[in-house]
Amino acid sequence: MSPRIEHDAGPPGHHAAGLFAAAAMHRDGDGNALHAPVLVLNASYEPINVCAARRALVLVLKGVAMTEEENGHFLHAARIAMRVPSVIRLLEYRRIPHQSRALSRKNILLRDRNTCQYCATVLPSGELTLDHVIPRSRGGSSTWENLVACCHPCNRRKGNQFPLEVGMKLMREPRAFNLHTSRHIMRLMGRSDDKWRKYLFY
Ligand SMILES: [Zn+2]
C-alpha cells in the first residue's frame, strides 16, 4: 500500500519540514495524531523500532518507507491530506546492529520500564533518577551496564556506596538495550494497537 497523497504537491520529501510547519496550524484538533507511536518494520517485515507518527510521515514522504497500516487519522497540510500511518515498512533492508540504541536517560528508563531497580516501584519518568550502580566517585562509568532507573529515596539511601554495602540489591543485571528488549517493549505497546499484532506476535 503506497502513501496516499490525495493532491500531489510536487516531489515529496523536499518540503517535509514546511509541510509540518503548515500541519502545526492545520491539525484539526488532532495534534496528538502526530505523536502517536508507529511501528517500524524492516523491508523483511521484521519489527525494528517504534517512532512518532510525525517521523514516520517524513520517512514515507522521503520515499524511505511505505505505509503498511493506517491509524485512522488524516494529516491536512498545505494542499495535501495524508493518512497517518500506524505501521510503516522500510523499502530497503537495513542491517540492525545489536546494541545500536543511544545511551540516554529516556532509553534507560524505557529498558527498566520506569521501575526503580532496587525497590521495584513503578513511577512516572519525572519521579525517577538514574543511579550509577558503581558510583562515579569510585570509578563507575556511564554505561548501559552501570546505569539503572532509581527512585529518589533509594538513590539517597545508596549515596556513594556499592549496593551491597548498604544492603541493596538490583532486581536484575542491567544490560545494553538490545533488539530483544526493544521487541519486548514493542509487544507491550502493541497491546494497545491491534494493527501491530500481526507483525509482533509471530
Ligand atoms: Zn526505589
JSON list of C-alpha atoms and ligand atoms in Angstrom, two decimals:
[
{"chain": "A", "resi": 1, "resn": "MET", "atom": "CA", "xyz": [0.00, 0.00, 0.00]},
{"chain": "A", "resi": 2, "resn": "SER", "atom": "CA", "xyz": [1.61, 3.24, -1.00]},
{"chain": "A", "resi": 3, "resn": "PRO", "atom": "CA", "xyz": [1.28, 6.52, 0.84]},
{"chain": "A", "resi": 4, "resn": "ARG", "atom": "CA", "xyz": [-1.92, 8.20, -0.24]},
{"chain": "A", "resi": 5, "resn": "ILE", "atom": "CA", "xyz": [-1.35, 11.76, -1.13]},
{"chain": "A", "resi": 6, "resn": "GLU", "atom": "CA", "xyz": [-4.69, 12.97, -2.36]},
{"chain": "A", "resi": 7, "resn": "HIS", "atom": "CA", "xyz": [-3.38, 16.00, -4.18]},
{"chain": "A", "resi": 8, "resn": "ASP", "atom": "CA", "xyz": [0.23, 15.66, -5.12]},
{"chain": "A", "resi": 9, "resn": "ALA", "atom": "CA", "xyz": [2.05, 18.84, -4.24]},
{"chain": "A", "resi": 10, "resn": "GLY", "atom": "CA", "xyz": [5.15, 18.05, -6.26]},
{"chain": "A", "resi": 11, "resn": "PRO", "atom": "CA", "xyz": [8.05, 15.79, -5.35]},
{"chain": "A", "resi": 12, "resn": "PRO", "atom": "CA", "xyz": [7.53, 14.75, -1.73]},
{"chain": "A", "resi": 13, "resn": "GLY", "atom": "CA", "xyz": [10.27, 14.86, 0.81]},
{"chain": "A", "resi": 14, "resn": "HIS", "atom": "CA", "xyz": [11.86, 18.13, -0.17]},
{"chain": "A", "resi": 15, "resn": "HIS", "atom": "CA", "xyz": [9.36, 20.20, 1.71]},
{"chain": "A", "resi": 16, "resn": "ALA", "atom": "CA", "xyz": [8.62, 17.83, 4.55]},
{"chain": "A", "resi": 17, "resn": "ALA", "atom": "CA", "xyz": [9.72, 20.46, 7.07]},
{"chain": "A", "resi": 18, "resn": "GLY", "atom": "CA", "xyz": [7.44, 23.08, 5.54]},
{"chain": "A", "resi": 19, "resn": "LEU", "atom": "CA", "xyz": [4.65, 20.56, 5.46]},
{"chain": "A", "resi": 20, "resn": "PHE", "atom": "CA", "xyz": [4.86, 20.01, 9.19]},
{"chain": "A", "resi": 21, "resn": "ALA", "atom": "CA", "xyz": [5.12, 23.70, 9.89]},
{"chain": "A", "resi": 22, "resn": "ALA", "atom": "CA", "xyz": [1.86, 24.04, 7.98]},
{"chain": "A", "resi": 23, "resn": "ALA", "atom": "CA", "xyz": [0.43, 21.00, 9.72]},
{"chain": "A", "resi": 24, "resn": "ALA", "atom": "CA", "xyz": [1.01, 22.64, 13.06]},
{"chain": "A", "resi": 25, "resn": "MET", "atom": "CA", "xyz": [-1.54, 25.24, 12.03]},
{"chain": "A", "resi": 26, "resn": "HIS", "atom": "CA", "xyz": [-3.96, 22.79, 10.42]},
{"chain": "A", "resi": 27, "resn": "ARG", "atom": "CA", "xyz": [-4.20, 19.88, 12.70]},
{"chain": "A", "resi": 28, "resn": "ASP", "atom": "CA", "xyz": [-7.93, 19.96, 13.14]},
{"chain": "A", "resi": 29, "resn": "GLY", "atom": "CA", "xyz": [-7.69, 19.26, 16.84]},
{"chain": "A", "resi": 30, "resn": "ASP", "atom": "CA", "xyz": [-5.80, 16.11, 16.03]},
{"chain": "A", "resi": 31, "resn": "GLY", "atom": "CA", "xyz": [-2.36, 17.31, 17.05]},
{"chain": "A", "resi": 32, "resn": "ASN", "atom": "CA", "xyz": [-1.78, 14.19, 19.11]},
{"chain": "A", "resi": 33, "resn": "ALA", "atom": "CA", "xyz": [-2.05, 12.05, 15.99]},
{"chain": "A", "resi": 34, "resn": "LEU", "atom": "CA", "xyz": [1.43, 13.25, 15.03]},
{"chain": "A", "resi": 35, "resn": "HIS", "atom": "CA", "xyz": [2.85, 11.96, 18.30]},
{"chain": "A", "resi": 36, "resn": "ALA", "atom": "CA", "xyz": [1.11, 8.58, 18.13]},
{"chain": "A", "resi": 37, "resn": "PRO", "atom": "CA", "xyz": [3.55, 5.66, 18.11]},
{"chain": "A", "resi": 38, "resn": "VAL", "atom": "CA", "xyz": [4.16, 4.00, 14.77]},
{"chain": "A", "resi": 39, "resn": "LEU", "atom": "CA", "xyz": [5.70, 0.56, 14.41]},
{"chain": "A", "resi": 40, "resn": "VAL", "atom": "CA", "xyz": [8.65, 0.49, 12.01]},
{"chain": "A", "resi": 41, "resn": "LEU", "atom": "CA", "xyz": [9.28, -2.72, 10.10]},
{"chain": "A", "resi": 42, "resn": "ASN", "atom": "CA", "xyz": [12.38, -3.67, 8.20]},
{"chain": "A", "resi": 43, "resn": "ALA", "atom": "CA", "xyz": [11.95, -4.46, 4.50]},
{"chain": "A", "resi": 44, "resn": "SER", "atom": "CA", "xyz": [11.73, -8.10, 5.68]},
{"chain": "A", "resi": 45, "resn": "TYR", "atom": "CA", "xyz": [8.67, -7.21, 7.85]},
{"chain": "A", "resi": 46, "resn": "GLU", "atom": "CA", "xyz": [10.72, -7.71, 10.99]},
{"chain": "A", "resi": 47, "resn": "PRO", "atom": "CA", "xyz": [9.76, -5.11, 13.60]},
{"chain": "A", "resi": 48, "resn": "ILE", "atom": "CA", "xyz": [12.77, -2.97, 14.37]},
{"chain": "A", "resi": 49, "resn": "ASN", "atom": "CA", "xyz": [11.63, 0.20, 16.06]},
{"chain": "A", "resi": 50, "resn": "VAL", "atom": "CA", "xyz": [8.87, 2.47, 17.21]},
{"chain": "A", "resi": 51, "resn": "CYS", "atom": "CA", "xyz": [8.78, 6.13, 16.20]},
{"chain": "A", "resi": 52, "resn": "ALA", "atom": "CA", "xyz": [6.35, 9.03, 16.36]},
{"chain": "A", "resi": 53, "resn": "ALA", "atom": "CA", "xyz": [3.82, 9.39, 13.53]},
{"chain": "A", "resi": 54, "resn": "ARG", "atom": "CA", "xyz": [5.46, 12.67, 12.53]},
{"chain": "A", "resi": 55, "resn": "ARG", "atom": "CA", "xyz": [8.79, 10.92, 11.91]},
{"chain": "A", "resi": 56, "resn": "ALA", "atom": "CA", "xyz": [7.03, 8.05, 10.12]},
{"chain": "A", "resi": 57, "resn": "LEU", "atom": "CA", "xyz": [5.36, 10.51, 7.74]},
{"chain": "A", "resi": 58, "resn": "VAL", "atom": "CA", "xyz": [8.73, 12.08, 6.94]},
{"chain": "A", "resi": 59, "resn": "LEU", "atom": "CA", "xyz": [10.12, 8.63, 6.10]},
{"chain": "A", "resi": 60, "resn": "VAL", "atom": "CA", "xyz": [7.13, 7.93, 3.86]},
{"chain": "A", "resi": 61, "resn": "LEU", "atom": "CA", "xyz": [7.37, 11.34, 2.17]},
{"chain": "A", "resi": 62, "resn": "LYS", "atom": "CA", "xyz": [11.08, 10.83, 1.56]},
{"chain": "A", "resi": 63, "resn": "GLY", "atom": "CA", "xyz": [10.33, 7.51, -0.10]},
{"chain": "A", "resi": 64, "resn": "VAL", "atom": "CA", "xyz": [12.34, 5.61, 2.52]},
{"chain": "A", "resi": 65, "resn": "ALA", "atom": "CA", "xyz": [9.36, 3.71, 3.89]},
{"chain": "A", "resi": 66, "resn": "MET", "atom": "CA", "xyz": [5.83, 2.86, 2.90]},
{"chain": "A", "resi": 67, "resn": "THR", "atom": "CA", "xyz": [2.66, 2.75, 4.94]},
{"chain": "A", "resi": 68, "resn": "GLU", "atom": "CA", "xyz": [1.52, -0.77, 5.83]},
{"chain": "A", "resi": 69, "resn": "GLU", "atom": "CA", "xyz": [-1.28, 0.17, 8.23]},
{"chain": "A", "resi": 70, "resn": "GLU", "atom": "CA", "xyz": [-3.05, 3.44, 8.88]},
{"chain": "A", "resi": 71, "resn": "ASN", "atom": "CA", "xyz": [-4.16, 4.78, 12.21]},
{"chain": "A", "resi": 72, "resn": "GLY", "atom": "CA", "xyz": [-7.40, 6.34, 11.01]},
{"chain": "A", "resi": 73, "resn": "HIS", "atom": "CA", "xyz": [-6.26, 9.95, 11.27]},
{"chain": "A", "resi": 74, "resn": "PHE", "atom": "CA", "xyz": [-5.58, 12.37, 8.46]},
{"chain": "A", "resi": 75, "resn": "LEU", "atom": "CA", "xyz": [-2.88, 14.96, 8.32]},
{"chain": "A", "resi": 76, "resn": "HIS", "atom": "CA", "xyz": [-4.12, 18.03, 6.47]},
{"chain": "A", "resi": 77, "resn": "ALA", "atom": "CA", "xyz": [-1.36, 20.32, 5.36]},
{"chain": "A", "resi": 78, "resn": "ALA", "atom": "CA", "xyz": [-0.91, 22.75, 2.52]},
{"chain": "A", "resi": 79, "resn": "ARG", "atom": "CA", "xyz": [-2.78, 21.18, -0.43]},
{"chain": "A", "resi": 80, "resn": "ILE", "atom": "CA", "xyz": [-2.45, 17.60, 0.65]},
{"chain": "A", "resi": 81, "resn": "ALA", "atom": "CA", "xyz": [-4.17, 15.24, 3.02]},
{"chain": "A", "resi": 82, "resn": "MET", "atom": "CA", "xyz": [-2.24, 12.21, 4.18]},
{"chain": "A", "resi": 83, "resn": "ARG", "atom": "CA", "xyz": [-3.41, 9.24, 6.14]},
{"chain": "A", "resi": 84, "resn": "VAL", "atom": "CA", "xyz": [-1.35, 8.93, 9.31]},
{"chain": "A", "resi": 85, "resn": "PRO", "atom": "CA", "xyz": [0.34, 5.52, 9.45]},
{"chain": "A", "resi": 86, "resn": "SER", "atom": "CA", "xyz": [0.21, 3.06, 12.31]},
{"chain": "A", "resi": 87, "resn": "VAL", "atom": "CA", "xyz": [2.79, 0.71, 10.78]},
{"chain": "A", "resi": 88, "resn": "ILE", "atom": "CA", "xyz": [5.40, 1.56, 8.17]},
{"chain": "A", "resi": 89, "resn": "ARG", "atom": "CA", "xyz": [7.94, -0.62, 6.39]},
{"chain": "A", "resi": 90, "resn": "LEU", "atom": "CA", "xyz": [11.35, 0.41, 5.14]},
{"chain": "A", "resi": 91, "resn": "LEU", "atom": "CA", "xyz": [11.76, -0.09, 1.41]},
{"chain": "A", "resi": 92, "resn": "GLU", "atom": "CA", "xyz": [15.39, -1.12, 1.68]},
{"chain": "A", "resi": 93, "resn": "TYR", "atom": "CA", "xyz": [16.58, -3.78, 4.09]},
{"chain": "A", "resi": 94, "resn": "ARG", "atom": "CA", "xyz": [18.61, -2.28, 6.87]},
{"chain": "A", "resi": 95, "resn": "ARG", "atom": "CA", "xyz": [21.09, -4.27, 8.91]},
{"chain": "A", "resi": 96, "resn": "ILE", "atom": "CA", "xyz": [20.40, -3.55, 12.55]},
{"chain": "A", "resi": 97, "resn": "PRO", "atom": "CA", "xyz": [23.47, -3.82, 14.73]},
{"chain": "A", "resi": 98, "resn": "HIS", "atom": "CA", "xyz": [22.82, -5.10, 18.23]},
{"chain": "A", "resi": 99, "resn": "GLN", "atom": "CA", "xyz": [23.14, -2.52, 20.94]},
{"chain": "A", "resi": 100, "resn": "SER", "atom": "CA", "xyz": [22.54, 0.27, 18.49]},
{"chain": "A", "resi": 101, "resn": "ARG", "atom": "CA", "xyz": [20.40, 2.30, 20.84]},
{"chain": "A", "resi": 102, "resn": "ALA", "atom": "CA", "xyz": [21.72, 5.56, 22.10]},
{"chain": "A", "resi": 103, "resn": "LEU", "atom": "CA", "xyz": [22.57, 5.65, 25.77]},
{"chain": "A", "resi": 104, "resn": "SER", "atom": "CA", "xyz": [20.16, 8.19, 27.15]},
{"chain": "A", "resi": 105, "resn": "ARG", "atom": "CA", "xyz": [18.06, 8.77, 30.23]},
{"chain": "A", "resi": 106, "resn": "LYS", "atom": "CA", "xyz": [14.94, 8.07, 28.18]},
{"chain": "A", "resi": 107, "resn": "ASN", "atom": "CA", "xyz": [16.24, 4.74, 26.89]},
{"chain": "A", "resi": 108, "resn": "ILE", "atom": "CA", "xyz": [17.47, 3.61, 30.32]},
{"chain": "A", "resi": 109, "resn": "LEU", "atom": "CA", "xyz": [14.02, 4.32, 31.77]},
{"chain": "A", "resi": 110, "resn": "LEU", "atom": "CA", "xyz": [12.44, 2.51, 28.83]},
{"chain": "A", "resi": 111, "resn": "ARG", "atom": "CA", "xyz": [14.70, -0.51, 29.33]},
{"chain": "A", "resi": 112, "resn": "ASP", "atom": "CA", "xyz": [13.91, -0.59, 33.05]},
{"chain": "A", "resi": 113, "resn": "ARG", "atom": "CA", "xyz": [10.22, 0.08, 32.33]},
{"chain": "A", "resi": 114, "resn": "ASN", "atom": "CA", "xyz": [10.12, 3.04, 34.68]},
{"chain": "A", "resi": 115, "resn": "THR", "atom": "CA", "xyz": [10.78, 0.71, 37.57]},
{"chain": "A", "resi": 116, "resn": "CYS", "atom": "CA", "xyz": [13.22, 1.51, 40.37]},
{"chain": "A", "resi": 117, "resn": "GLN", "atom": "CA", "xyz": [15.73, -1.32, 40.07]},
{"chain": "A", "resi": 118, "resn": "TYR", "atom": "CA", "xyz": [16.22, -1.50, 43.83]},
{"chain": "A", "resi": 119, "resn": "CYS", "atom": "CA", "xyz": [12.70, -1.40, 45.31]},
{"chain": "A", "resi": 120, "resn": "ALA", "atom": "CA", "xyz": [10.59, -2.26, 42.22]},
{"chain": "A", "resi": 121, "resn": "THR", "atom": "CA", "xyz": [8.41, 0.84, 42.49]},
{"chain": "A", "resi": 122, "resn": "VAL", "atom": "CA", "xyz": [6.97, 1.95, 39.15]},
{"chain": "A", "resi": 123, "resn": "LEU", "atom": "CA", "xyz": [6.98, 5.73, 38.77]},
{"chain": "A", "resi": 124, "resn": "PRO", "atom": "CA", "xyz": [6.47, 8.37, 36.09]},
{"chain": "A", "resi": 125, "resn": "SER", "atom": "CA", "xyz": [9.71, 9.35, 34.33]},
{"chain": "A", "resi": 126, "resn": "GLY", "atom": "CA", "xyz": [9.86, 12.68, 36.15]},
{"chain": "A", "resi": 127, "resn": "GLU", "atom": "CA", "xyz": [9.99, 10.93, 39.51]},
{"chain": "A", "resi": 128, "resn": "LEU", "atom": "CA", "xyz": [12.87, 8.66, 38.63]},
{"chain": "A", "resi": 129, "resn": "THR", "atom": "CA", "xyz": [16.55, 9.35, 38.52]},
{"chain": "A", "resi": 130, "resn": "LEU", "atom": "CA", "xyz": [19.48, 7.39, 37.10]},
{"chain": "A", "resi": 131, "resn": "ASP", "atom": "CA", "xyz": [21.73, 5.57, 39.53]},
{"chain": "A", "resi": 132, "resn": "HIS", "atom": "CA", "xyz": [25.33, 4.61, 38.85]},
{"chain": "A", "resi": 133, "resn": "VAL", "atom": "CA", "xyz": [25.49, 1.08, 40.32]},
{"chain": "A", "resi": 134, "resn": "ILE", "atom": "CA", "xyz": [29.21, 1.51, 40.88]},
{"chain": "A", "resi": 135, "resn": "PRO", "atom": "CA", "xyz": [29.31, 5.16, 41.96]},
{"chain": "A", "resi": 136, "resn": "ARG", "atom": "CA", "xyz": [31.13, 7.57, 39.70]},
{"chain": "A", "resi": 137, "resn": "SER", "atom": "CA", "xyz": [33.26, 8.66, 42.63]},
{"chain": "A", "resi": 138, "resn": "ARG", "atom": "CA", "xyz": [34.52, 5.10, 42.82]},
{"chain": "A", "resi": 139, "resn": "GLY", "atom": "CA", "xyz": [35.30, 4.65, 39.16]},
{"chain": "A", "resi": 140, "resn": "GLY", "atom": "CA", "xyz": [31.88, 3.67, 37.84]},
{"chain": "A", "resi": 141, "resn": "SER", "atom": "CA", "xyz": [31.25, 4.68, 34.25]},
{"chain": "A", "resi": 142, "resn": "SER", "atom": "CA", "xyz": [28.14, 5.92, 32.48]},
{"chain": "A", "resi": 143, "resn": "THR", "atom": "CA", "xyz": [27.30, 2.80, 30.51]},
{"chain": "A", "resi": 144, "resn": "TRP", "atom": "CA", "xyz": [24.26, 0.63, 29.89]},
{"chain": "A", "resi": 145, "resn": "GLU", "atom": "CA", "xyz": [25.69, -1.89, 32.35]},
{"chain": "A", "resi": 146, "resn": "ASN", "atom": "CA", "xyz": [26.25, 0.63, 35.14]},
{"chain": "A", "resi": 147, "resn": "LEU", "atom": "CA", "xyz": [23.16, 2.84, 34.93]},
{"chain": "A", "resi": 148, "resn": "VAL", "atom": "CA", "xyz": [19.72, 1.90, 36.24]},
{"chain": "A", "resi": 149, "resn": "ALA", "atom": "CA", "xyz": [16.40, 3.60, 36.88]},
{"chain": "A", "resi": 150, "resn": "CYS", "atom": "CA", "xyz": [16.14, 4.52, 40.54]},
{"chain": "A", "resi": 151, "resn": "CYS", "atom": "CA", "xyz": [13.62, 6.28, 42.77]},
{"chain": "A", "resi": 152, "resn": "HIS", "atom": "CA", "xyz": [14.83, 9.25, 44.80]},
{"chain": "A", "resi": 153, "resn": "PRO", "atom": "CA", "xyz": [14.54, 7.56, 48.22]},
{"chain": "A", "resi": 154, "resn": "CYS", "atom": "CA", "xyz": [16.66, 4.59, 47.04]},
{"chain": "A", "resi": 155, "resn": "ASN", "atom": "CA", "xyz": [19.11, 6.96, 45.37]},
{"chain": "A", "resi": 156, "resn": "ARG", "atom": "CA", "xyz": [19.55, 8.90, 48.62]},
{"chain": "A", "resi": 157, "resn": "ARG", "atom": "CA", "xyz": [19.87, 5.75, 50.65]},
{"chain": "A", "resi": 158, "resn": "LYS", "atom": "CA", "xyz": [22.53, 4.33, 48.35]},
{"chain": "A", "resi": 159, "resn": "GLY", "atom": "CA", "xyz": [24.55, 7.52, 48.12]},
{"chain": "A", "resi": 160, "resn": "ASN", "atom": "CA", "xyz": [28.14, 6.83, 47.08]},
{"chain": "A", "resi": 161, "resn": "GLN", "atom": "CA", "xyz": [28.13, 3.22, 48.16]},
{"chain": "A", "resi": 162, "resn": "PHE", "atom": "CA", "xyz": [28.10, -0.05, 46.34]},
{"chain": "A", "resi": 163, "resn": "PRO", "atom": "CA", "xyz": [24.62, -1.63, 46.59]},
{"chain": "A", "resi": 164, "resn": "LEU", "atom": "CA", "xyz": [25.84, -4.46, 48.84]},
{"chain": "A", "resi": 165, "resn": "GLU", "atom": "CA", "xyz": [27.46, -2.04, 51.26]},
{"chain": "A", "resi": 166, "resn": "VAL", "atom": "CA", "xyz": [24.04, -0.65, 52.12]},
{"chain": "A", "resi": 167, "resn": "GLY", "atom": "CA", "xyz": [22.14, -3.91, 51.84]},
{"chain": "A", "resi": 168, "resn": "MET", "atom": "CA", "xyz": [20.54, -3.09, 48.50]},
{"chain": "A", "resi": 169, "resn": "LYS", "atom": "CA", "xyz": [20.17, -5.47, 45.61]},
{"chain": "A", "resi": 170, "resn": "LEU", "atom": "CA", "xyz": [19.43, -4.93, 41.94]},
{"chain": "A", "resi": 171, "resn": "MET", "atom": "CA", "xyz": [16.28, -6.56, 40.60]},
{"chain": "A", "resi": 172, "resn": "ARG", "atom": "CA", "xyz": [18.29, -7.73, 37.62]},
{"chain": "A", "resi": 173, "resn": "GLU", "atom": "CA", "xyz": [21.61, -7.24, 35.92]},
{"chain": "A", "resi": 174, "resn": "PRO", "atom": "CA", "xyz": [21.49, -4.11, 33.75]},
{"chain": "A", "resi": 175, "resn": "ARG", "atom": "CA", "xyz": [22.10, -4.91, 30.09]},
{"chain": "A", "resi": 176, "resn": "ALA", "atom": "CA", "xyz": [22.54, -2.95, 26.93]},
{"chain": "A", "resi": 177, "resn": "PHE", "atom": "CA", "xyz": [19.28, -2.13, 25.23]},
{"chain": "A", "resi": 178, "resn": "ASN", "atom": "CA", "xyz": [19.26, -4.72, 22.50]},
{"chain": "A", "resi": 179, "resn": "LEU", "atom": "CA", "xyz": [16.79, -5.77, 19.87]},
{"chain": "A", "resi": 180, "resn": "HIS", "atom": "CA", "xyz": [15.28, -8.34, 22.22]},
{"chain": "A", "resi": 181, "resn": "THR", "atom": "CA", "xyz": [14.49, -5.62, 24.75]},
{"chain": "A", "resi": 182, "resn": "SER", "atom": "CA", "xyz": [13.07, -3.39, 22.04]},
{"chain": "A", "resi": 183, "resn": "ARG", "atom": "CA", "xyz": [10.85, -6.21, 20.79]},
{"chain": "A", "resi": 184, "resn": "HIS", "atom": "CA", "xyz": [9.57, -6.79, 24.28]},
{"chain": "A", "resi": 185, "resn": "ILE", "atom": "CA", "xyz": [8.67, -3.13, 24.59]},
{"chain": "A", "resi": 186, "resn": "MET", "atom": "CA", "xyz": [7.09, -3.14, 21.15]},
{"chain": "A", "resi": 187, "resn": "ARG", "atom": "CA", "xyz": [4.97, -6.10, 22.24]},
{"chain": "A", "resi": 188, "resn": "LEU", "atom": "CA", "xyz": [3.83, -4.22, 25.32]},
{"chain": "A", "resi": 189, "resn": "MET", "atom": "CA", "xyz": [2.94, -1.20, 23.24]},
{"chain": "A", "resi": 190, "resn": "GLY", "atom": "CA", "xyz": [1.36, -3.38, 20.57]},
{"chain": "A", "resi": 191, "resn": "ARG", "atom": "CA", "xyz": [-1.31, -4.45, 23.01]},
{"chain": "A", "resi": 192, "resn": "SER", "atom": "CA", "xyz": [-2.82, -1.03, 22.62]},
{"chain": "A", "resi": 193, "resn": "ASP", "atom": "CA", "xyz": [-2.84, -1.17, 18.83]},
{"chain": "A", "resi": 194, "resn": "ASP", "atom": "CA", "xyz": [-4.46, -4.15, 17.15]},
{"chain": "A", "resi": 195, "resn": "LYS", "atom": "CA", "xyz": [-2.87, -3.26, 13.85]},
{"chain": "A", "resi": 196, "resn": "TRP", "atom": "CA", "xyz": [0.56, -4.03, 15.25]},
{"chain": "A", "resi": 197, "resn": "ARG", "atom": "CA", "xyz": [-0.30, -7.51, 16.40]},
{"chain": "A", "resi": 198, "resn": "LYS", "atom": "CA", "xyz": [0.24, -9.46, 13.23]},
{"chain": "A", "resi": 199, "resn": "TYR", "atom": "CA", "xyz": [3.75, -8.04, 12.94]},
{"chain": "A", "resi": 200, "resn": "LEU", "atom": "CA", "xyz": [4.74, -8.52, 16.56]},
{"chain": "A", "resi": 201, "resn": "PHE", "atom": "CA", "xyz": [3.28, -11.82, 17.66]},
{"chain": "A", "resi": 202, "resn": "TYR", "atom": "CA", "xyz": [4.97, -14.31, 15.45]},
{"chain": "B", "resi": 1, "resn": "ZN", "atom": "ZN", "xyz": [13.50, 2.62, 44.90]}
]
